[in-house]
Short mmCIF file of C-alpha atoms and ligand atoms in Angstrom, two decimals:
data_model
loop_
_atom_site.label_atom_id
_atom_site.label_comp_id
_atom_site.label_asym_id
_atom_site.label_seq_id
_atom_site.Cartn_x
_atom_site.Cartn_y
_atom_site.Cartn_z
CA LEU C 12 -12.07 7.44 -10.30
CA ARG C 13 -8.82 6.80 -12.23
CA VAL C 14 -6.07 4.33 -11.24
CA ARG C 15 -2.67 5.02 -12.80
CA LYS C 16 1.01 4.39 -12.08
CA ALA C 17 2.55 6.89 -9.62
CA THR C 18 5.09 9.41 -10.78
CA ILE C 19 7.68 11.47 -8.86
CA GLU C 20 5.35 14.53 -9.07
CA ASP C 21 2.94 12.64 -6.81
CA ALA C 22 5.27 12.91 -3.79
CA GLU C 23 3.50 16.00 -2.30
CA GLN C 24 0.05 14.55 -2.49
CA LEU C 25 1.22 11.13 -1.26
CA SER C 26 2.91 12.86 1.68
CA SER C 27 -0.23 14.73 2.57
CA LEU C 28 -2.30 11.63 2.39
CA LEU C 29 0.11 9.81 4.88
CA LYS C 30 0.05 12.79 7.15
CA GLU C 31 -3.80 12.72 7.09
CA ILE C 32 -3.83 8.99 7.96
CA GLY C 33 -2.04 9.98 11.24
CA TRP C 34 -0.49 6.61 11.98
CA PHE C 35 3.16 7.53 11.41
CA ALA C 36 5.14 9.46 13.99
CA SER C 37 7.63 10.81 11.48
CA PHE C 38 4.81 12.56 9.57
CA ARG C 39 3.53 14.15 12.81
CA ASP C 40 6.94 15.43 13.88
CA HIS C 41 8.13 16.82 10.55
CA SER C 42 7.05 19.82 8.44
CA ALA C 43 5.08 19.20 5.22
CA ARG C 44 8.22 20.02 3.18
CA GLU C 45 10.44 17.63 5.13
CA SER C 46 7.82 14.87 4.79
CA THR C 47 7.51 15.42 1.06
CA GLU C 48 11.28 15.16 0.61
CA CYS C 49 11.28 11.94 2.52
CA VAL C 50 8.47 10.55 0.40
CA LYS C 51 10.10 11.71 -2.72
CA LYS C 52 13.25 9.78 -1.90
CA GLN C 53 11.35 6.48 -1.20
CA LEU C 54 9.12 7.05 -4.35
CA ALA C 55 12.30 7.44 -6.38
CA LEU C 56 13.53 4.04 -5.22
CA GLY C 57 10.18 2.48 -5.88
CA LEU C 58 10.02 3.87 -9.41
CA ALA C 59 13.70 3.02 -10.24
CA ASP C 60 13.04 -0.46 -11.63
CA ASP C 61 10.37 -3.01 -12.58
CA SER C 62 10.59 -4.89 -9.24
CA HIS C 63 8.19 -2.47 -7.63
CA SER C 64 4.77 -1.05 -8.68
CA ILE C 65 3.18 2.00 -7.15
CA SER C 66 -0.34 2.98 -8.30
CA VAL C 67 -2.45 5.88 -7.26
CA ALA C 68 -6.26 6.43 -7.41
CA GLU C 69 -7.39 9.92 -8.23
CA ASP C 70 -10.66 11.64 -8.32
CA ASP C 71 -12.16 13.79 -10.98
CA HIS C 72 -10.15 16.87 -9.82
CA GLY C 73 -6.80 15.01 -9.97
CA LYS C 74 -6.70 14.53 -6.23
CA ILE C 75 -4.99 11.42 -5.01
CA ILE C 76 -7.43 9.57 -2.71
CA GLY C 77 -5.49 6.32 -2.31
CA TYR C 78 -2.44 4.33 -3.32
CA VAL C 79 -0.95 0.92 -3.26
CA SER C 80 2.63 -0.20 -3.35
CA VAL C 81 3.81 -3.78 -4.36
CA HIS C 82 7.29 -5.34 -4.51
CA TRP C 83 7.86 -8.26 -6.80
CA ILE C 84 10.10 -10.76 -4.93
CA PRO C 85 11.92 -13.69 -6.54
CA TYR C 86 12.11 -16.83 -4.29
CA LEU C 87 14.43 -19.62 -5.32
CA PHE C 88 11.96 -22.22 -4.20
CA MET C 89 8.97 -20.82 -6.17
CA SER C 90 8.31 -20.96 -9.92
CA GLY C 91 7.04 -17.25 -10.04
CA ARG C 92 7.62 -14.12 -7.95
CA GLU C 93 5.71 -13.23 -4.80
CA GLY C 94 4.01 -9.81 -4.92
CA TYR C 95 4.39 -8.25 -1.45
CA VAL C 96 1.79 -5.49 -0.84
CA SER C 97 3.56 -3.16 1.53
CA GLU C 98 1.09 -0.27 1.53
CA LEU C 99 -2.52 0.22 0.71
CA PHE C 100 -4.14 3.47 1.98
CA VAL C 101 -7.22 5.31 1.16
CA ARG C 102 -8.05 8.78 2.49
CA GLU C 103 -10.63 8.60 5.32
CA THR C 104 -13.18 10.76 3.34
CA ALA C 105 -13.01 8.30 0.38
CA ARG C 106 -13.27 4.99 2.23
CA ASP C 107 -15.95 2.41 1.80
CA GLN C 108 -16.68 3.50 -1.74
CA GLY C 109 -14.67 0.75 -3.55
CA VAL C 110 -11.37 2.60 -3.96
CA GLY C 111 -9.33 0.23 -1.84
CA GLY C 112 -10.95 -2.76 -3.62
CA GLN C 113 -10.18 -1.33 -7.03
CA LEU C 114 -6.48 -0.69 -6.07
CA LEU C 115 -6.17 -4.25 -4.70
CA GLY C 116 -7.98 -5.72 -7.78
CA GLY C 117 -5.40 -3.99 -9.93
CA VAL C 118 -2.58 -5.55 -7.94
CA GLN C 119 -4.21 -9.02 -8.36
CA ALA C 120 -4.50 -8.52 -12.15
CA GLU C 121 -0.90 -7.36 -12.41
CA ALA C 122 0.28 -10.39 -10.51
CA ARG C 123 -1.50 -12.60 -12.88
CA ARG C 124 -0.07 -10.80 -15.89
CA ARG C 125 3.41 -11.14 -14.47
CA GLY C 126 2.94 -14.91 -13.77
CA CYS C 127 3.35 -14.56 -10.01
CA ALA C 128 2.96 -17.46 -7.70
CA ARG C 129 1.19 -15.59 -4.91
CA LEU C 130 0.61 -12.30 -3.27
CA SER C 131 1.23 -11.51 0.52
CA LEU C 132 0.72 -8.73 2.95
CA ILE C 133 0.67 -7.91 6.64
CA ASN C 134 -2.52 -6.75 8.21
CA LEU C 135 -2.44 -5.81 11.97
CA ARG C 136 -5.22 -7.64 13.86
CA ASN C 137 -6.31 -4.60 15.77
CA ARG C 138 -6.98 -2.55 12.57
CA GLU C 139 -10.52 -1.83 11.25
CA SER C 140 -9.59 -3.40 7.94
CA TYR C 141 -8.72 -6.69 9.66
CA LEU C 142 -11.78 -6.65 11.91
CA ARG C 143 -14.02 -5.95 8.89
CA GLN C 144 -12.33 -8.70 7.00
CA PHE C 145 -11.37 -6.50 4.01
CA TYR C 146 -8.76 -9.03 2.62
CA VAL C 147 -10.89 -12.20 3.38
CA LYS C 148 -13.78 -10.63 1.39
CA ALA C 149 -11.35 -10.02 -1.50
CA GLY C 150 -10.39 -13.70 -1.52
CA TRP C 151 -7.22 -13.71 0.61
CA HIS C 152 -6.36 -16.37 3.15
CA GLU C 153 -5.03 -15.73 6.64
CA ARG C 154 -1.87 -17.81 7.23
CA GLY C 155 -2.60 -18.59 10.89
CA GLU C 156 0.60 -20.68 11.37
CA ALA C 157 2.93 -17.81 10.48
CA ALA C 158 4.46 -15.44 12.98
CA ASN C 159 5.61 -11.98 11.71
CA PHE C 160 8.93 -10.77 12.97
CA ILE C 161 10.70 -7.42 12.70
CA TYR C 162 14.26 -6.52 13.61
CA PRO C 163 14.29 -2.94 14.56
CA LEU C 164 17.10 -0.70 13.38
CA PRO C 165 17.86 2.77 14.68
C1 COA D 216 -8.60 -0.78 4.22
C2 COA D 216 -8.85 0.09 3.14
C3 COA D 216 -7.58 0.14 2.18
C4 COA D 216 -10.05 -0.35 2.32
O1 COA D 216 -10.31 0.64 1.31
P1 COA D 216 -11.82 1.18 1.00
O2 COA D 216 -11.74 2.00 -0.25
O3 COA D 216 -12.26 1.84 2.21
O4 COA D 216 -12.69 -0.24 0.91
P2 COA D 216 -13.66 -0.65 -0.27
O5 COA D 216 -14.81 0.43 -0.33
O6 COA D 216 -13.08 -1.00 -1.47
O7 COA D 216 -14.27 -1.99 0.38
C5 COA D 216 -15.24 -1.90 1.50
C6 COA D 216 -14.57 -2.78 2.64
O8 COA D 216 -13.34 -2.13 3.07
C7 COA D 216 -13.21 -2.17 4.49
N1 COA D 216 -13.45 -0.83 4.99
C8 COA D 216 -14.27 0.12 4.69
N2 COA D 216 -14.17 1.27 5.32
C9 COA D 216 -13.04 0.99 6.18
C10 COA D 216 -12.38 1.82 7.15
N3 COA D 216 -12.76 3.06 7.40
N4 COA D 216 -11.33 1.24 7.70
C11 COA D 216 -10.89 0.09 7.49
N5 COA D 216 -11.58 -0.75 6.60
C12 COA D 216 -12.54 -0.33 5.96
C13 COA D 216 -14.33 -3.08 4.92
O9 COA D 216 -13.92 -4.39 4.85
C14 COA D 216 -15.41 -2.88 3.81
O10 COA D 216 -16.20 -4.04 3.66
P3 COA D 216 -17.61 -3.95 4.56
O11 COA D 216 -18.32 -2.70 4.11
O12 COA D 216 -18.35 -5.30 4.00
O13 COA D 216 -17.20 -4.14 5.99
C15 COA D 216 -9.08 1.58 3.61
O14 COA D 216 -10.31 1.64 4.34
C16 COA D 216 -7.92 2.21 4.41
O15 COA D 216 -7.01 2.80 3.76
N6 COA D 216 -7.89 2.02 5.72
C17 COA D 216 -6.88 2.55 6.57
C18 COA D 216 -5.56 2.01 6.26
C19 COA D 216 -5.57 0.46 6.23
O16 COA D 216 -6.09 -0.23 7.07
N7 COA D 216 -4.81 -0.11 5.24
C20 COA D 216 -4.68 -1.54 5.00
C21 COA D 216 -3.88 -2.33 5.99
S1 COA D 216 -2.27 -1.59 6.31
#
């Protein structure tokens, strides 16, 4: 297993990984080529500057088996940035073998190097990762007093 920073050439593999996860309607409804174009566009934004980090885990054959995406957000009321982990996905066939833990550990190490104040993420309560306490076991604390809002846009 090798963890490295993502490059724009990873778009196709990342797109196939997301399609395989099966959670996202846009990946079900679009062709592989359309999905790859969409991932490429977002990936380019994520690679454009130092306020995002996208890392991939690949196996011995160079196949991407997981990835993590973090955004380093400055808050005026905090002394260091918050790292917001927006995506952490491991292919189903590669789960439960330490890949997710290694990707998350890499984020925690980078946050320390960057002098961040904290990390945060959203984990839906009906997900297996929540039910199996993946983040709690990695030392994360659930903020029970917080409500998570979204404002949907067309
Ligand atoms: C959650 C996830 C990132 C963990 O990565 P992983 O490589 O499977 O996990 P590791 O092997 O490093 O760690 C093992 C722990 O991961 C969790 N886990 C393992 N398999 C899992 C699965 N199929 N689904 C969800 N969580 C799983 C458990 O907490 C497990 O600990 P346990 O065996 O004591 O219950 C990965 O399973 C995944 O991508 N799941 C689907 C997407 C997801 O839920 N992403 C995170 C929230 S958006």
